[in-house]
Amino acid sequence: VLALGADPIPHGLSGAGADRIFAVNDLDDYRAFRDALKPGSRVAILGGGLIGSEFANDLALGGHPVEVVHLGPWPLERLTPEPVGRALADALAEKGVRWHFGHTARAIEAAGNGVKLVLDDGSAIEADLVLSAIGLRARTQLAASAGIKVNRGIVVDAALQTSAPDVHAVGDCAEVNGQVLPYVLP
C-alpha cells in the first residue's frame, strides 16, 4: 500500500518578506506557524479552499484580522455550489474575514515587522504573517520510479489498485477517476 501523502503547492513568491510565508502540512509546520503567530497578528491567507477557509474561521475567532486572497469566485468552489460558498463567505465576513475573490498574490515585500502582499490588480494587503493554502500536490515520485502509472496522483481504480499487481494507493497521493481528493470523506 502506498500512502505517501501530498506536499503543499509552492506559492511562487520570493524576495524580502518571503520568510513570513507559512504552509501547514504537518505538526512541525503548524508549530512554526503558531510560534510566529502573536496575539492580534494580521494574517493573510492565500487560498480559500477547505484549509484556507478553516484557518480563516479559526484565526478570526481567535481575534486575528484575516484577509483571504482566493482565485476562485467563492470559497470552496470545487466542493460546493455557489449558494453554499457564498453563504460561507458571508458567515466568515461577519466574523471579520475580508475576501479578495478572483485575485492572486504577485509579489511580497517587507513592510516594517510584517509584509505587504501585492495582488495581481496592483492592490496590496499588509499582514504580519502569510499562510499559503493554495493546494496540495500528491507525492508520486516513488510510484513513478517503480513504473507505476501516475498523473496528478498515483492512478488507481475504484478498488484503489494501481497499474502494478498487488499494489494499492490510498489517501492524498491517490488519483481516482481523474480526481485527487485530499479530504477524508471523498
Short mmCIF file of C-alpha atoms in Angstrom, two decimals:
data_model
loop_
_atom_site.label_atom_id
_atom_site.label_comp_id
_atom_site.label_asym_id
_atom_site.label_seq_id
_atom_site.Cartn_x
_atom_site.Cartn_y
_atom_site.Cartn_z
CA VAL A 1 0.00 0.00 0.00
CA LEU A 2 1.32 3.40 -1.00
CA ALA A 3 0.12 6.09 1.41
CA LEU A 4 2.63 8.79 0.56
CA GLY A 5 0.56 11.89 1.19
CA ALA A 6 0.99 15.24 -0.53
CA ASP A 7 3.09 18.38 -0.32
CA PRO A 8 1.89 22.00 -0.34
CA ILE A 9 1.96 23.57 -3.79
CA PRO A 10 4.74 26.18 -3.81
CA HIS A 11 3.39 29.73 -3.58
CA GLY A 12 5.94 31.09 -6.05
CA LEU A 13 6.65 34.29 -4.11
CA SER A 14 10.21 35.28 -3.30
CA GLY A 15 12.07 38.27 -2.02
CA ALA A 16 12.09 40.26 1.19
CA GLY A 17 9.30 39.03 3.40
CA ALA A 18 9.06 35.53 1.91
CA ASP A 19 10.29 34.14 5.24
CA ARG A 20 6.93 35.27 6.71
CA ILE A 21 5.01 32.83 4.46
CA PHE A 22 3.99 29.57 6.10
CA ALA A 23 2.40 26.39 4.77
CA VAL A 24 0.93 23.88 7.21
CA ASN A 25 1.09 20.22 6.22
CA ASP A 26 2.26 18.53 9.42
CA LEU A 27 2.71 19.19 13.13
CA ASP A 28 6.15 20.78 12.71
CA ASP A 29 4.73 23.22 10.13
CA TYR A 30 1.83 24.03 12.43
CA ARG A 31 4.17 24.58 15.39
CA ALA A 32 6.30 27.00 13.35
CA PHE A 33 3.18 28.91 12.29
CA ARG A 34 1.81 29.05 15.85
CA ASP A 35 5.19 30.18 17.21
CA ALA A 36 5.22 33.09 14.74
CA LEU A 37 1.58 34.00 15.44
CA LYS A 38 1.27 36.62 18.17
CA PRO A 39 -1.90 37.99 19.78
CA GLY A 40 -3.65 40.17 17.22
CA SER A 41 -1.32 39.24 14.35
CA ARG A 42 -2.72 40.23 10.98
CA VAL A 43 -2.85 37.14 8.77
CA ALA A 44 -3.20 36.98 5.00
CA ILE A 45 -4.26 33.60 3.66
CA LEU A 46 -3.52 32.53 0.11
CA GLY A 47 -6.35 30.23 -0.95
CA GLY A 48 -9.98 29.95 0.07
CA GLY A 49 -10.37 26.20 -0.22
CA LEU A 50 -11.05 23.89 2.68
CA ILE A 51 -7.81 24.55 4.57
CA GLY A 52 -7.77 28.29 3.89
CA SER A 53 -11.39 28.65 4.98
CA GLU A 54 -10.84 26.58 8.13
CA PHE A 55 -7.84 28.68 9.12
CA ALA A 56 -9.73 31.90 8.32
CA ASN A 57 -12.52 30.82 10.66
CA ASP A 58 -10.21 29.72 13.48
CA LEU A 59 -7.95 32.75 13.25
CA ALA A 60 -10.86 35.21 13.11
CA LEU A 61 -12.42 33.53 16.15
CA GLY A 62 -9.04 33.87 17.86
CA GLY A 63 -9.10 37.64 17.40
CA HIS A 64 -6.82 37.90 14.37
CA PRO A 65 -7.58 40.22 11.46
CA VAL A 66 -7.75 37.90 8.41
CA GLU A 67 -7.71 38.61 4.68
CA VAL A 68 -8.11 35.77 2.18
CA VAL A 69 -6.83 36.01 -1.39
CA HIS A 70 -8.66 33.44 -3.50
CA LEU A 71 -8.51 32.98 -7.26
CA GLY A 72 -11.98 31.42 -7.36
CA PRO A 73 -15.28 33.31 -7.34
CA TRP A 74 -16.29 31.97 -3.89
CA PRO A 75 -14.67 29.80 -1.21
CA LEU A 76 -14.69 26.03 -1.74
CA GLU A 77 -15.84 26.44 -5.36
CA ARG A 78 -14.57 22.95 -6.22
CA LEU A 79 -16.50 21.33 -3.38
CA THR A 80 -19.69 23.37 -3.05
CA PRO A 81 -22.30 25.01 -5.24
CA GLU A 82 -22.23 28.80 -5.39
CA PRO A 83 -25.03 29.45 -2.84
CA VAL A 84 -23.21 27.36 -0.22
CA GLY A 85 -19.87 29.02 -0.96
CA ARG A 86 -21.39 32.49 -0.83
CA ALA A 87 -23.08 31.68 2.49
CA LEU A 88 -19.73 30.56 3.88
CA ALA A 89 -18.05 33.74 2.64
CA ASP A 90 -20.78 35.86 4.24
CA ALA A 91 -20.60 33.97 7.54
CA LEU A 92 -16.82 34.41 7.70
CA ALA A 93 -17.14 38.08 6.68
CA GLU A 94 -19.44 38.57 9.68
CA LYS A 95 -16.53 37.32 11.81
CA GLY A 96 -14.30 39.96 10.21
CA VAL A 97 -12.69 37.99 7.37
CA ARG A 98 -12.03 40.15 4.30
CA TRP A 99 -12.18 38.35 0.95
CA HIS A 100 -10.30 39.12 -2.26
CA PHE A 101 -12.01 36.87 -4.83
CA GLY A 102 -10.65 36.46 -8.33
CA HIS A 103 -7.13 37.50 -7.35
CA THR A 104 -3.69 36.06 -6.67
CA ALA A 105 -0.62 37.41 -4.93
CA ARG A 106 2.07 38.51 -7.39
CA ALA A 107 4.76 39.83 -5.04
CA ILE A 108 5.72 40.09 -1.41
CA GLU A 109 7.70 42.90 0.16
CA ALA A 110 8.98 43.56 3.65
CA ALA A 111 6.93 46.21 5.45
CA GLY A 112 8.15 47.04 8.95
CA ASN A 113 7.87 43.87 11.04
CA GLY A 114 5.41 42.39 8.56
CA VAL A 115 4.88 42.12 4.85
CA LYS A 116 2.97 43.71 2.02
CA LEU A 117 1.36 41.32 -0.46
CA VAL A 118 0.88 42.87 -3.86
CA LEU A 119 -2.07 41.36 -5.73
CA ASP A 120 -2.46 40.90 -9.47
CA ASP A 121 -4.60 44.05 -9.72
CA GLY A 122 -1.92 46.18 -8.00
CA SER A 123 -3.74 46.42 -4.69
CA ALA A 124 -1.86 45.48 -1.53
CA ILE A 125 -2.54 43.75 1.77
CA GLU A 126 -0.40 44.37 4.84
CA ALA A 127 -0.01 41.44 7.20
CA ASP A 128 2.25 40.10 9.91
CA LEU A 129 2.11 36.54 8.58
CA VAL A 130 1.02 34.85 5.37
CA LEU A 131 -0.43 31.36 5.30
CA SER A 132 -0.21 29.62 1.94
CA ALA A 133 -3.15 27.23 1.50
CA ILE A 134 -3.29 27.11 -2.30
CA GLY A 135 -3.44 23.36 -2.51
CA LEU A 136 -1.56 20.10 -2.34
CA ARG A 137 0.41 18.12 -4.88
CA ALA A 138 0.33 14.33 -4.49
CA ARG A 139 3.64 12.63 -3.79
CA THR A 140 4.10 10.42 -6.85
CA GLN A 141 7.88 10.16 -7.26
CA LEU A 142 8.26 6.71 -5.65
CA ALA A 143 5.43 5.22 -7.71
CA ALA A 144 6.71 6.78 -10.94
CA SER A 145 10.23 5.47 -10.34
CA ALA A 146 8.74 1.99 -9.83
CA GLY A 147 6.98 2.20 -13.21
CA ILE A 148 3.50 2.67 -11.71
CA LYS A 149 1.16 4.90 -13.71
CA VAL A 150 0.89 8.44 -12.33
CA ASN A 151 -0.88 11.56 -13.46
CA ARG A 152 -1.70 14.30 -10.92
CA GLY A 153 -1.66 11.45 -8.38
CA ILE A 154 -0.95 7.73 -8.37
CA VAL A 155 -3.62 6.44 -10.76
CA VAL A 156 -5.91 3.85 -9.15
CA ASP A 157 -9.21 2.18 -9.96
CA ALA A 158 -12.31 2.13 -7.74
CA ALA A 159 -10.69 -0.57 -5.58
CA LEU A 160 -7.58 1.64 -5.20
CA GLN A 161 -5.50 -0.79 -7.30
CA THR A 162 -2.57 0.81 -9.12
CA SER A 163 -1.22 -0.29 -12.51
CA ALA A 164 1.12 -2.69 -10.66
CA PRO A 165 -0.27 -6.02 -9.44
CA ASP A 166 -0.95 -6.17 -5.69
CA VAL A 167 -0.02 -2.51 -5.15
CA HIS A 168 -2.68 -0.10 -3.92
CA ALA A 169 -2.57 3.63 -3.18
CA VAL A 170 -4.69 5.46 -0.62
CA GLY A 171 -5.10 8.96 0.73
CA ASP A 172 -3.75 12.22 -0.62
CA CYS A 173 -1.45 10.53 -3.16
CA ALA A 174 -4.20 8.54 -4.93
CA GLU A 175 -5.99 9.69 -8.08
CA VAL A 176 -9.39 8.04 -8.54
CA ASN A 177 -11.37 8.61 -11.74
CA GLY A 178 -9.10 11.52 -12.65
CA GLN A 179 -9.58 13.22 -9.27
CA VAL A 180 -7.12 13.72 -6.43
CA LEU A 181 -9.30 14.29 -3.36
CA PRO A 182 -7.14 15.10 -0.35
CA TYR A 183 -10.00 15.04 2.11
CA VAL A 184 -11.24 12.27 4.38
CA LEU A 185 -14.85 11.95 3.17
CA PRO A 186 -14.26 11.62 -0.62
#
